[in-house]
mmCIF file of C-alpha atoms in Angstrom:
data_model
loop_
_atom_site.group_PDB
_atom_site.id
_atom_site.type_symbol
_atom_site.label_atom_id
_atom_site.label_comp_id
_atom_site.label_asym_id
_atom_site.label_seq_id
_atom_site.Cartn_x
_atom_site.Cartn_y
_atom_site.Cartn_z
ATOM 1 C CA MET H 68 20.388 -75.545 -10.037
ATOM 2 C CA GLU H 69 17.695 -73.965 -13.105
ATOM 3 C CA VAL H 70 15.176 -74.657 -10.752
ATOM 4 C CA LEU H 71 16.740 -73.256 -7.308
ATOM 5 C CA LEU H 72 17.054 -70.307 -9.417
ATOM 6 C CA ILE H 73 13.721 -70.499 -10.827
ATOM 7 C CA ALA H 74 12.437 -71.006 -6.870
ATOM 8 C CA ILE H 75 14.391 -68.343 -5.762
ATOM 9 C CA VAL H 76 13.200 -65.903 -8.573
ATOM 10 C CA ALA H 77 9.045 -67.092 -7.477
ATOM 11 C CA ILE H 78 9.951 -66.719 -3.965
ATOM 12 C CA ALA H 79 10.906 -63.088 -4.263
ATOM 13 C CA GLY H 80 8.346 -62.423 -6.775
ATOM 14 C CA VAL H 81 5.976 -63.097 -4.225
ATOM 15 C CA ALA H 82 7.367 -61.713 -1.509
ATOM 16 C CA PHE H 83 7.481 -58.331 -3.764
ATOM 17 C CA LEU H 84 3.638 -58.981 -4.631
ATOM 18 C CA THR H 85 2.272 -59.110 -0.873
ATOM 19 C CA THR H 86 4.535 -56.479 0.287
ATOM 20 C CA TYR H 87 2.819 -54.274 -2.420
ATOM 21 C CA ILE H 88 -0.722 -55.268 -1.695
ATOM 22 C CA GLY H 89 0.114 -54.885 1.839
ATOM 23 C CA GLN H 90 1.072 -51.196 1.499
ATOM 24 C CA ARG H 91 -1.406 -50.361 -0.713
ATOM 25 C CA TRP H 92 -4.426 -51.490 1.430
ATOM 26 C CA LYS H 93 -2.752 -50.331 4.631
ATOM 27 C CA SER H 94 -2.638 -46.675 2.787
ATOM 28 C CA ASN H 95 -6.273 -47.010 1.946
ATOM 29 C CA LYS H 96 -7.560 -48.172 5.218
ATOM 30 C CA GLY H 97 -5.011 -45.179 6.580
ATOM 31 C CA GLU H 98 -7.179 -42.238 4.505
ATOM 32 C CA GLU H 99 -10.243 -43.484 5.790
ATOM 33 C CA GLU H 100 -8.939 -43.125 8.906
ATOM 34 C CA VAL H 101 -7.907 -39.456 8.852
ATOM 35 C CA GLU H 102 -11.464 -39.058 6.911
ATOM 36 C CA VAL H 103 -13.097 -40.404 9.921
ATOM 37 C CA ALA H 104 -11.024 -37.855 12.272
ATOM 38 C CA ALA H 105 -11.608 -34.667 10.443
ATOM 39 C CA GLU H 106 -15.292 -34.943 11.660
ATOM 40 C CA PRO H 107 -16.038 -32.089 13.931
ATOM 41 C CA LEU H 108 -16.921 -32.951 17.500
ATOM 42 C CA GLU H 109 -20.232 -31.896 18.984
ATOM 43 C CA GLU H 110 -19.004 -31.329 22.306
ATOM 44 C CA CYS H 111 -16.253 -31.313 23.957
ATOM 45 C CA CYS H 112 -15.125 -34.562 26.532
ATOM 46 C CA GLY H 113 -13.466 -32.974 28.876
ATOM 47 C CA ALA H 114 -10.840 -35.801 28.787
ATOM 48 C CA HIS H 115 -8.460 -34.364 26.981
ATOM 49 C CA GLU H 116 -5.817 -31.867 28.374
ATOM 50 C CA VAL H 117 -6.771 -29.687 25.112
ATOM 51 C CA CYS H 118 -10.018 -29.961 23.830
ATOM 52 C CA GLU H 119 -10.707 -30.510 20.457
ATOM 53 C CA THR H 120 -13.330 -27.625 20.019
ATOM 54 C CA ASP H 121 -10.469 -25.010 20.609
ATOM 55 C CA LEU H 122 -8.548 -26.701 17.308
ATOM 56 C CA LEU H 123 -11.608 -25.988 15.129
ATOM 57 C CA ASN H 124 -12.175 -22.960 16.744
ATOM 58 C CA LYS H 125 -8.495 -21.481 15.360
ATOM 59 C CA MET H 126 -9.427 -22.495 12.125
ATOM 60 C CA SER H 127 -12.896 -21.035 11.908
ATOM 61 C CA GLU H 128 -12.780 -16.962 10.657
ATOM 62 C CA GLU H 129 -15.395 -15.820 13.221
ATOM 63 C CA ILE H 130 -14.072 -13.102 15.275
ATOM 64 C CA ILE H 131 -13.974 -13.560 19.329
ATOM 65 C CA TYR H 132 -13.965 -10.300 21.248
ATOM 66 C CA TYR H 133 -12.013 -10.572 24.622
ATOM 67 C CA GLU H 134 -13.433 -7.466 26.093
ATOM 68 C CA ASP H 135 -11.072 -5.822 23.683
ATOM 69 C CA GLU H 136 -13.041 -3.615 20.974
ATOM 70 C CA GLU H 137 -11.180 -0.653 21.546
ATOM 71 C CA LEU H 138 -7.786 -2.387 20.430
ATOM 72 C CA ASP H 139 -9.911 -2.137 17.156
ATOM 73 C CA VAL H 140 -8.890 1.493 16.376
ATOM 74 C CA TYR H 141 -5.086 -0.073 16.098
ATOM 75 C CA ARG H 142 -5.968 -1.672 13.128
ATOM 76 C CA ASN H 143 -3.257 -1.497 9.971
ATOM 77 C CA PHE H 144 -0.487 -0.178 12.252
ATOM 78 C CA GLU H 145 2.825 -1.530 12.293
ATOM 79 C CA GLU H 146 4.435 -3.254 15.552
ATOM 80 C CA ASN H 147 6.510 0.170 16.089
ATOM 81 C CA ASP H 148 4.380 2.659 15.916
ATOM 82 C CA TYR H 149 2.726 2.359 19.087
ATOM 83 C CA ASN H 150 3.654 4.695 22.134
ATOM 84 C CA ASP H 151 3.850 3.897 25.690
ATOM 85 C CA ASP H 152 0.181 4.597 26.552
ATOM 86 C CA GLN H 153 -0.906 2.190 23.598
ATOM 87 C CA ILE H 154 0.972 -0.615 24.286
ATOM 88 C CA ASP H 155 -0.221 -0.419 28.087
ATOM 89 C CA GLU H 156 -3.512 -0.968 26.374
ATOM 90 C CA PHE H 157 -2.825 -4.193 24.772
ATOM 91 C CA ARG H 158 -0.600 -5.058 28.196
ATOM 92 C CA GLU H 159 -4.269 -4.912 30.052
ATOM 93 C CA VAL H 160 -5.704 -6.682 28.417
ATOM 94 C CA LEU H 161 -3.106 -9.447 28.155
ATOM 95 C CA TYR H 162 -2.550 -9.852 31.313
ATOM 96 C CA SER H 163 -6.167 -10.610 31.822
ATOM 97 C CA LEU H 164 -6.386 -13.260 29.888
ATOM 98 C CA LYS H 165 -6.735 -17.432 31.018
ATOM 99 C CA GLU H 166 -2.807 -19.555 29.632
ATOM 100 C CA LYS H 167 -5.662 -21.251 27.385
ATOM 101 C CA GLU H 168 -7.485 -18.005 25.807
ATOM 102 C CA MET H 169 -4.121 -16.005 24.517
ATOM 103 C CA GLU H 170 -3.244 -18.030 21.457
ATOM 104 C CA ALA H 171 -7.547 -17.654 20.535
ATOM 105 C CA TRP H 172 -6.546 -14.111 21.009
ATOM 106 C CA LEU H 173 -3.890 -13.935 19.129
ATOM 107 C CA ARG H 174 -6.241 -15.329 16.299
ATOM 108 C CA SER H 175 -8.779 -12.827 17.174
ATOM 109 C CA LEU H 176 -6.236 -10.002 16.681
ATOM 110 C CA GLU H 177 -4.695 -11.606 13.418
ATOM 111 C CA LEU H 178 -8.303 -11.742 12.215
ATOM 112 C CA ARG H 179 -9.201 -8.008 12.652
ATOM 113 C CA LYS H 180 -5.501 -7.409 11.345
ATOM 114 C CA ILE H 181 -4.073 -5.987 14.516
ATOM 115 C CA GLU H 182 -0.060 -6.297 15.194
ATOM 116 C CA LEU H 183 0.981 -6.521 18.367
ATOM 117 C CA PRO H 184 3.459 -4.080 19.727
ATOM 118 C CA SER H 185 6.772 -5.679 19.769
ATOM 119 C CA VAL H 186 6.955 -5.416 23.462
ATOM 120 C CA ILE H 187 4.088 -7.407 23.712
ATOM 121 C CA LYS H 188 4.908 -9.799 21.514
ATOM 122 C CA SER H 189 8.045 -10.545 23.693
ATOM 123 C CA GLU H 190 6.131 -10.475 26.933
ATOM 124 C CA LEU H 191 3.513 -13.091 25.199
ATOM 125 C CA VAL H 192 6.346 -15.276 23.978
ATOM 126 C CA PHE H 193 7.690 -15.775 27.620
ATOM 127 C CA MET H 194 4.731 -16.215 28.952
ATOM 128 C CA LEU H 195 3.701 -19.122 26.338
ATOM 129 C CA VAL H 196 7.333 -20.738 26.647
ATOM 130 C CA ARG H 197 6.594 -20.768 30.537
ATOM 131 C CA SER H 198 4.013 -22.587 30.894
#
């Protein structure tokens, strides 16, 4: 009976050790894979629906203009401070953008500290959800 109990404890100990060592080995291997994936790509291969370089552009602090330099005068405005003519300026830029440029335009406005008028925010959300 004691031999059976010792054998069960030994088997449980071996199973615990192999599981523990296997998990540690997988976690170390996973960290290496994450480091490799974080390296920036030189060019987009065009095989993806969304290019990885777009993700890199989102993370950058470089301001990209979308022929909307005139919107810089609205820096530090609140979303409800705009009149109809000013809202139309934002609308004109928004509707001239390609679908894939909309998120980057939002990032550009954010970096320039330009808040969208509330009406334009609603339109933009509708356009992004619809696509």
